[in-house]
């Protein structure tokens, strides 16, 4: 048995290493993709002091500041770091799964978690990959704790929570789910709440606050003594203070929640039905007969409840955020599905499904039918409407975008997922096996393939890429502060700024085919980079015209 276990683990580590190499080769040569985001995170981590960052993501900024050592190859270095920290999450997913599933299943679900379309985030200069690791480290540690764990163990849980929040502040938004889980833990293990429950949460909170504030002060000085930072903090304040829009906010939140609900029912309906029916069993224990393996069942109940409450918390917060920024820009609406704000947690559902292979099917049958019937209706609605009117993107929601981009894949794989859910209601074990070993990997592989195809389009630079790269090498750094970039595509302008690699270069957005007057440029801008088919009027000292863009040295006024 030991030799078998060793072979399985060796296979596991080999697959992690091969996936790391796959991500590096796949991402190599891709040009920046995600509009303003990659420019923003590159600028914050590499070009300005941490004390000037409007987002308190100091752990991320400190690590990715090391990409400065790579010179002009900083993006490729960022991709290597992304790939490493992303696959480093796999062992923690495995250790969580081993609490409720056997070794082979745990290896399998851990590898699925890092081989899906979410791995596409490793190609971007963004914190998603590091956040994936920090989230799973936190989850692994929290799920090792029990009601009898010492107060300093819970304090350490707060420390890990704070570190994760210094990668992305979004961590703070699922704090309610963490506290609900703690309350659940004490009720399950001690059959009642006590003062110790309050003290445990207090130690957790103290550990989180002390760590966040002390590390923030260490990295950014007094400017780091903030919870969300100026950007997210201002948005939160404006959302709360605009009380006249509460009704509209509620309606838009409902629209967004509906979209996330039908997509989740289609892709993850089976494990969600499991999680909900198991939670009902926990809350109404007298309705069901006890299950034999009490220790493993207890672990499964903990992980299942934790998974459900975390994902529901994240989806709800995502819907509120989407509603609050609806109509704020050309790309924003309540129909835009931002699954990237919670898809890092979705592998918890793989663990739920894997662990359920050891659970007695009859104990969950009544609620499985009731909840499952509702999910079948939602999944069927998703297929019937083709997810109209919701907007999908390969960055926002790679899991569903990869299926939805091709009608054949969407209808066929969607129907398979729906069929497997029906089979699951009839026979839990067969449904689980079909979901884990057929439907889930098939949908993940197809989604990853489609996202990879879309990303491969960025192997060829466009005009905005070429304009930025040319100007970066033509102008000395001392002239970057005197440069303004002019164009009609907002996202692409940010990509040009990304190549300029300067914290002081700026841009001006103009209408398509409009005329740009050099005399109306800002006073401190002597250089103008015009991208696109725009006529330029006004006098200039000289002008370099290339394919699709012009670099102009304007006359002094």
XYZ file of C-alpha atoms in Angstrom:
557
model
C 0.000 0.000 0.000
C 2.863 2.377 0.810
C 4.372 1.814 -2.658
C 0.993 2.498 -4.280
C 0.605 5.695 -2.248
C 4.107 6.801 -3.167
C 3.433 6.200 -6.854
C 0.243 8.243 -6.708
C 2.023 11.126 -4.982
C 4.933 10.986 -7.428
C 2.416 11.135 -10.268
C 0.757 14.108 -8.548
C 3.992 16.083 -8.252
C 4.972 15.167 -11.802
C 1.654 16.504 -13.111
C 2.094 19.723 -11.123
C 5.551 20.192 -12.632
C 4.329 19.454 -16.151
C 1.428 21.864 -15.726
C 3.878 24.550 -14.583
C 5.934 24.035 -17.746
C 2.781 23.983 -19.874
C 1.665 27.344 -18.460
C 5.064 28.909 -19.114
C 5.192 27.727 -22.728
C 1.559 28.610 -23.351
C 1.911 32.133 -21.963
C 5.265 32.968 -23.533
C 4.998 35.610 -26.239
C 1.473 36.756 -25.402
C 1.126 40.534 -25.455
C -0.817 42.391 -22.727
C -4.512 41.629 -22.935
C -6.632 42.977 -20.094
C -7.045 46.638 -20.985
C -6.361 48.966 -18.039
C -5.815 46.235 -15.427
C -2.400 45.045 -16.577
C -1.198 48.631 -16.955
C -2.483 49.488 -13.484
C -0.875 46.538 -11.685
C 2.392 46.910 -13.590
C 2.501 50.588 -12.713
C 1.669 50.057 -9.031
C 4.149 47.236 -8.494
C 7.061 48.519 -10.591
C 6.928 52.244 -11.270
C 5.694 54.080 -8.197
C 6.348 53.859 -4.437
C 4.002 51.533 -2.550
C 2.882 54.468 -0.429
C 1.298 55.983 -3.546
C -0.732 52.884 -4.398
C -4.500 53.544 -4.168
C -5.051 49.794 -3.645
C -3.521 48.239 -0.472
C -2.234 45.054 -2.128
C 1.237 45.357 -0.677
C 2.083 41.627 -0.578
C 1.406 41.417 -4.301
C 3.236 44.666 -5.064
C 6.310 43.602 -3.087
C 6.609 40.241 -4.833
C 6.017 41.558 -8.344
C 8.348 44.487 -7.861
C 11.057 41.859 -8.415
C 10.088 41.789 -12.105
C 12.047 45.048 -12.452
C 15.165 42.887 -12.427
C 14.002 41.457 -15.767
C 14.255 44.791 -17.595
C 12.020 44.954 -20.665
C 11.100 41.305 -20.068
C 9.164 42.124 -16.903
C 5.901 40.730 -18.306
C 7.452 37.334 -19.066
C 8.924 37.206 -15.559
C 5.516 38.048 -14.126
C 4.028 35.133 -16.066
C 6.617 32.733 -14.624
C 5.841 33.888 -11.078
C 2.131 33.586 -11.836
C 2.531 30.023 -13.085
C 4.567 28.983 -10.046
C 2.237 30.423 -7.387
C -0.810 29.146 -9.252
C 0.257 25.487 -9.353
C 1.566 25.814 -5.775
C -2.074 25.883 -4.656
C -2.616 22.280 -5.790
C -1.121 20.595 -2.675
C -3.393 22.641 -0.412
C -6.451 21.620 -2.437
C -5.222 18.029 -2.185
C -4.827 18.237 1.609
C -8.345 19.627 1.956
C -9.758 16.882 -0.245
C -7.907 14.136 1.680
C -10.011 14.934 4.715
C -13.082 13.534 2.947
C -11.898 11.567 -0.116
C -9.353 8.891 -0.924
C -5.914 9.650 -2.299
C -6.647 9.059 -5.984
C -9.785 11.197 -5.976
C -7.954 13.939 -4.069
C -5.126 13.980 -6.606
C -7.677 14.040 -9.413
C -9.743 17.001 -8.153
C -6.587 18.954 -7.263
C -5.260 18.569 -10.797
C -8.641 19.534 -12.268
C -8.509 22.720 -10.204
C -5.263 23.912 -11.788
C -5.859 22.609 -15.306
C -9.119 24.424 -15.973
C -9.733 27.734 -17.772
C -8.927 29.683 -14.615
C -5.270 28.923 -15.397
C -5.575 31.516 -18.189
C -5.103 34.192 -15.519
C -1.438 33.252 -15.279
C -0.901 35.080 -18.598
C -1.884 38.471 -17.171
C -0.010 41.000 -15.061
C -2.703 40.738 -12.398
C -2.913 39.399 -8.817
C -5.372 36.570 -9.554
C -2.761 33.789 -9.568
C -1.152 34.804 -6.279
C -4.610 35.315 -4.812
C -5.537 31.765 -5.868
C -2.649 30.481 -3.743
C -3.321 32.733 -0.750
C -7.005 31.789 -0.721
C -6.318 28.049 -0.730
C -3.634 28.298 1.936
C -6.126 30.124 4.136
C -8.907 27.593 3.436
C -6.620 24.646 4.149
C -5.539 26.070 7.487
C -9.033 27.172 8.582
C -10.469 23.740 7.844
C -7.858 22.131 10.119
C -9.212 24.099 13.084
C -11.922 22.922 15.431
C -13.793 24.304 18.395
C -11.057 22.981 20.701
C -8.207 24.636 18.778
C -6.173 27.076 20.846
C -6.728 30.797 20.664
C -3.356 31.362 19.014
C -4.325 28.899 16.287
C -7.292 31.119 15.479
C -5.034 34.156 15.719
C -2.817 32.565 13.040
C -5.938 32.028 10.932
C -6.480 35.781 11.088
C -2.865 36.333 10.050
C -3.331 34.211 6.901
C -6.615 35.980 6.190
C -4.839 39.342 6.371
C -2.007 38.207 4.108
C -4.587 37.163 1.527
C -6.246 40.581 1.806
C -2.862 42.163 1.008
C -2.948 40.323 -2.301
C -6.524 41.396 -3.062
C -8.757 43.375 -0.663
C -11.716 41.268 -1.815
C -10.770 38.793 0.928
C -12.357 41.116 3.482
C -15.716 40.750 1.747
C -16.097 37.077 2.708
C -15.322 37.702 6.394
C -19.064 37.267 7.212
C -18.916 33.760 5.725
C -15.872 32.937 7.855
C -17.661 33.995 11.050
C -20.802 32.072 10.064
C -18.607 29.014 9.588
C -17.035 29.496 13.030
C -20.499 29.643 14.612
C -21.493 26.515 12.694
C -18.328 24.765 13.877
C -19.054 25.394 17.542
C -22.686 24.354 17.212
C -21.706 21.116 15.490
C -18.888 20.174 17.829
C -20.139 21.542 21.141
C -23.891 21.594 20.462
C -24.082 25.172 21.717
C -22.522 28.596 21.515
C -20.476 29.992 24.374
C -18.204 32.854 25.314
C -15.376 30.871 23.744
C -17.051 31.302 20.335
C -16.872 35.075 20.715
C -13.263 34.940 21.935
C -12.250 32.746 19.004
C -13.711 35.213 16.504
C -12.124 38.066 18.422
C -8.667 36.467 18.283
C -9.140 35.812 14.578
C -10.128 39.429 13.990
C -7.265 40.790 16.109
C -4.788 38.619 14.212
C -6.181 39.869 10.911
C -6.177 43.555 11.881
C -2.751 43.506 13.510
C -1.188 41.723 10.548
C -2.859 43.846 7.901
C -2.048 47.144 9.570
C 1.488 46.276 10.654
C 2.503 44.882 7.258
C 0.793 47.756 5.474
C 2.653 50.274 7.624
C 5.921 48.429 7.069
C 5.520 48.514 3.290
C 3.735 51.847 2.763
C 4.050 53.895 5.926
C 1.039 55.799 7.253
C -0.578 55.710 3.785
C -0.997 51.964 4.213
C -3.203 52.285 7.301
C -6.423 51.701 5.397
C -8.826 48.828 4.891
C -9.781 49.069 1.221
C -7.584 51.912 -0.025
C -8.700 55.085 -1.753
C -10.049 53.427 -4.922
C -12.220 50.703 -3.410
C -12.990 52.788 -0.328
C -14.407 55.633 -2.381
C -16.527 53.251 -4.401
C -17.892 51.623 -1.238
C -18.720 55.001 0.308
C -20.498 56.242 -2.793
C -22.564 53.066 -2.996
C -23.648 53.364 0.644
C -24.315 57.121 0.609
C -26.428 57.245 -2.544
C -29.546 56.163 -0.650
C -31.890 57.396 -3.400
C -30.639 54.555 -5.616
C -31.231 51.715 -3.156
C -34.311 50.433 -4.999
C -32.519 50.523 -8.344
C -29.474 48.877 -6.761
C -31.696 46.098 -5.427
C -33.273 45.496 -8.833
C -29.924 45.471 -10.630
C -28.504 43.118 -7.985
C -31.408 40.767 -8.649
C -30.653 40.803 -12.381
C -27.010 39.985 -11.739
C -27.822 37.260 -9.205
C -30.151 35.604 -11.698
C -27.335 35.342 -14.230
C -24.890 33.870 -11.729
C -27.561 31.465 -10.469
C -28.419 29.977 -13.874
C -24.749 29.660 -14.894
C -23.872 28.027 -11.564
C -26.852 25.660 -11.894
C -25.678 24.617 -15.348
C -21.971 24.151 -14.646
C -21.934 23.252 -10.954
C -25.496 22.171 -10.292
C -24.630 18.720 -9.001
C -22.135 19.736 -6.274
C -24.338 22.697 -5.335
C -27.331 20.408 -4.891
C -25.114 18.204 -2.725
C -23.925 21.160 -0.670
C -27.418 22.555 -0.131
C -29.038 19.202 0.690
C -26.174 18.328 3.047
C -26.556 21.673 4.782
C -30.280 21.064 5.219
C -29.445 17.660 6.688
C -27.085 19.332 9.153
C -29.635 21.939 10.194
C -32.473 19.399 10.495
C -30.655 16.321 11.855
C -33.737 14.605 13.262
C -35.197 14.075 9.786
C -32.318 11.840 8.711
C -30.758 8.682 10.010
C -27.151 9.010 11.150
C -24.374 7.937 8.785
C -21.949 5.226 9.878
C -18.563 6.903 9.483
C -19.144 9.751 11.916
C -15.607 11.179 11.760
C -15.450 11.396 7.974
C -19.056 12.555 7.821
C -18.266 15.337 10.264
C -15.329 16.447 8.119
C -17.498 16.324 4.999
C -20.189 18.405 6.663
C -17.618 21.008 7.702
C -16.090 21.288 4.250
C -19.466 21.245 2.505
C -20.950 23.958 4.695
C -17.793 26.063 4.401
C -17.783 25.695 0.609
C -21.435 26.644 0.272
C -21.327 29.668 2.551
C -18.110 31.033 1.033
C -19.343 30.713 -2.563
C -22.785 32.153 -1.789
C -21.153 35.067 0.041
C -18.843 35.761 -2.891
C -21.615 35.522 -5.496
C -23.822 37.895 -3.512
C -21.018 40.449 -3.108
C -20.193 40.117 -6.813
C -23.795 40.819 -7.751
C -23.891 43.918 -5.535
C -20.640 45.185 -7.029
C -21.869 44.578 -10.579
C -25.101 46.420 -9.825
C -23.266 49.348 -8.220
C -21.110 49.970 -11.305
C -23.860 49.298 -13.846
C -23.968 52.017 -16.520
C -20.730 53.487 -15.158
C -18.945 52.898 -18.450
C -19.313 51.425 -21.929
C -18.468 47.915 -20.676
C -20.443 47.974 -17.438
C -23.983 46.678 -16.934
C -25.869 44.458 -14.522
C -25.783 41.750 -17.206
C -21.995 41.451 -17.154
C -21.070 38.259 -15.299
C -17.916 38.794 -13.210
C -17.262 35.161 -12.297
C -13.601 36.036 -11.766
C -14.567 37.471 -8.385
C -15.381 33.988 -7.106
C -14.174 31.347 -9.576
C -10.990 30.889 -7.511
C -13.241 29.270 -4.869
C -15.195 26.997 -7.233
C -12.793 24.019 -6.876
C -14.289 23.692 -3.392
C -17.241 22.175 -5.238
C -14.946 19.590 -6.833
C -13.957 18.554 -3.313
C -17.625 18.393 -2.304
C -18.386 16.093 -5.238
C -15.304 13.930 -4.640
C -16.015 13.535 -0.953
C -19.648 12.603 -1.602
C -18.523 9.311 -3.140
C -18.175 8.119 0.482
C -21.589 9.350 1.656
C -24.733 7.183 1.933
C -27.049 8.214 -0.928
C -30.317 7.459 0.914
C -29.556 9.905 3.677
C -29.801 12.824 1.226
C -32.520 11.572 -1.114
C -35.563 13.759 -0.143
C -33.864 17.145 -0.247
C -31.752 16.032 -3.206
C -34.936 15.693 -5.267
C -36.441 18.991 -4.137
C -33.319 21.098 -4.543
C -32.229 19.182 -7.633
C -35.546 19.776 -9.371
C -35.147 23.517 -8.903
C -31.598 23.410 -10.266
C -32.741 21.396 -13.280
C -35.216 24.158 -14.093
C -32.491 26.815 -13.849
C -30.026 24.817 -15.936
C -32.704 24.165 -18.547
C -33.519 27.864 -18.602
C -29.847 28.680 -19.207
C -29.731 26.338 -22.221
C -33.106 27.475 -23.595
C -32.290 31.209 -23.445
C -28.657 30.771 -24.514
C -27.886 32.927 -21.444
C -29.482 36.011 -23.011
C -29.177 38.879 -22.148
C -26.028 38.277 -20.103
C -22.596 39.407 -21.283
C -19.723 36.940 -21.015
C -15.986 37.439 -21.451
C -12.997 35.142 -21.483
C -11.444 37.196 -18.680
C -14.617 37.846 -16.666
C -16.018 34.322 -16.892
C -13.681 31.911 -18.696
C -15.537 28.791 -17.517
C -18.846 29.595 -19.226
C -17.400 31.771 -22.027
C -15.375 28.852 -23.326
C -18.574 26.841 -23.792
C -20.858 29.661 -24.856
C -18.594 30.964 -27.644
C -19.515 27.890 -29.721
C -23.234 27.046 -29.908
C -22.573 23.350 -30.536
C -20.377 23.025 -27.438
C -22.789 25.035 -25.327
C -25.851 23.014 -26.298
C -24.158 19.597 -26.213
C -22.061 19.987 -23.048
C -24.854 21.918 -21.357
C -27.274 19.089 -22.149
C -24.752 16.552 -20.836
C -24.409 18.451 -17.563
C -28.181 18.637 -17.290
C -28.539 14.899 -18.011
C -25.920 14.027 -15.405
C -27.806 16.104 -12.842
C -30.992 14.147 -13.611
C -29.105 10.846 -13.283
C -27.688 12.060 -9.980
C -31.195 12.545 -8.603
C -32.015 8.951 -9.511
C -28.731 7.381 -8.455
C -26.332 9.550 -6.457
C -23.200 7.458 -6.980
C -23.584 7.021 -10.739
C -24.400 10.703 -11.136
C -21.322 11.665 -9.134
C -19.066 9.422 -11.168
C -20.411 10.757 -14.474
C -20.000 14.338 -13.281
C -16.486 13.914 -11.889
C -15.031 11.701 -14.592
C -16.926 12.817 -17.698
C -18.962 16.043 -17.607
C -16.699 18.166 -15.397
C -13.351 17.424 -17.108
C -15.001 17.668 -20.543
C -16.420 21.115 -19.897
C -13.153 22.307 -18.322
C -11.047 21.019 -21.225
C -13.309 22.592 -23.861
C -13.452 25.909 -22.008
C -9.665 25.941 -21.599
C -9.200 25.148 -25.299
C -11.476 27.994 -26.382
C -9.874 30.506 -24.005
C -6.404 29.446 -25.197
C -7.483 29.998 -28.806
C -8.701 33.487 -27.939
C -5.527 34.334 -26.052
C -3.361 33.113 -28.926
C -4.672 36.063 -30.932
C -2.456 38.221 -28.739
C 0.669 36.572 -30.126
C 0.508 39.136 -32.949
C 0.878 42.798 -31.892
C -1.646 45.324 -33.175
C -1.201 49.040 -33.902
C -1.541 50.069 -30.259
C 1.114 47.532 -29.238
C 3.504 48.667 -31.969
C 2.939 52.346 -31.199
C 3.819 51.825 -27.539
C 6.878 49.667 -28.224
C 8.242 52.060 -30.868
C 7.756 55.157 -28.723
C 9.298 53.487 -25.687
C 12.529 52.855 -27.613
C 12.498 56.126 -29.565
C 11.911 58.661 -26.783
C 14.265 59.000 -23.812
C 12.695 58.461 -20.398
C 13.070 62.169 -19.628
C 10.570 62.975 -22.389
C 7.896 60.529 -21.280
C 6.385 63.119 -18.938
C 5.949 65.377 -21.980
C 4.074 62.730 -23.988
C 0.336 62.386 -24.482
C -1.183 59.409 -26.301
C -4.263 60.119 -28.427
C -6.709 57.509 -29.745
C -10.338 56.420 -29.924
C -10.177 53.054 -28.083
C -9.980 53.355 -24.317
C -8.732 49.853 -23.461
C -6.116 49.865 -26.186
C -4.815 53.256 -25.028
C -4.077 51.686 -21.654
C -2.116 48.957 -23.415
C -0.009 51.589 -25.164
C 0.695 53.198 -21.788
C 1.719 49.759 -20.536
C 4.523 49.602 -23.111
C 5.644 53.149 -22.405
C 6.409 51.900 -18.887
C 6.152 55.355 -17.359
C 4.045 56.494 -14.411
C 3.665 60.003 -15.841
C 2.683 59.387 -19.478
C -0.986 60.220 -20.121
C -3.641 59.781 -22.788
C -6.589 61.574 -24.341
C -9.628 59.729 -25.667
C -11.163 61.195 -28.842
C -13.977 60.114 -31.133
C -13.350 57.834 -34.079
C -12.252 59.687 -37.257
C -12.174 63.019 -35.397
C -9.530 65.677 -35.999
C -6.884 66.310 -33.362
C -5.721 69.899 -32.923
C -2.154 70.151 -31.610
C -2.914 73.630 -30.305
C -5.398 72.162 -27.807
C -2.979 69.714 -26.260
C -2.110 70.137 -22.546
C 0.495 72.846 -21.926
C 3.149 70.487 -20.590
C 2.881 67.996 -23.467
C 5.382 68.569 -26.305
C 5.134 65.059 -27.763
C 1.893 63.622 -29.171
C 1.438 59.966 -30.149
C -1.646 59.765 -32.380
C -2.966 56.229 -32.963
C -5.529 55.493 -35.626
C -6.896 57.259 -38.688
C -7.020 60.800 -37.288
C -6.189 63.972 -39.161
C -3.854 66.243 -37.196
C -3.933 70.030 -37.524
C -1.579 72.603 -36.038
C 2.124 73.126 -36.514
C 4.851 70.696 -35.538
C 8.628 70.625 -35.556
C 8.646 67.183 -37.127
C 6.466 64.103 -37.456
C 7.158 60.382 -37.808
C 4.405 58.581 -39.685
C 4.313 54.808 -39.377
C 1.711 52.173 -40.164
C -1.340 53.204 -38.132
C 0.221 55.804 -35.827
C 2.238 59.039 -35.801
C 4.697 60.460 -33.294
C 4.686 64.230 -33.413
C 6.933 66.864 -31.854
C 4.664 69.878 -31.535
C 5.799 73.458 -31.860
C 6.055 75.349 -28.586
C 3.151 77.739 -28.148
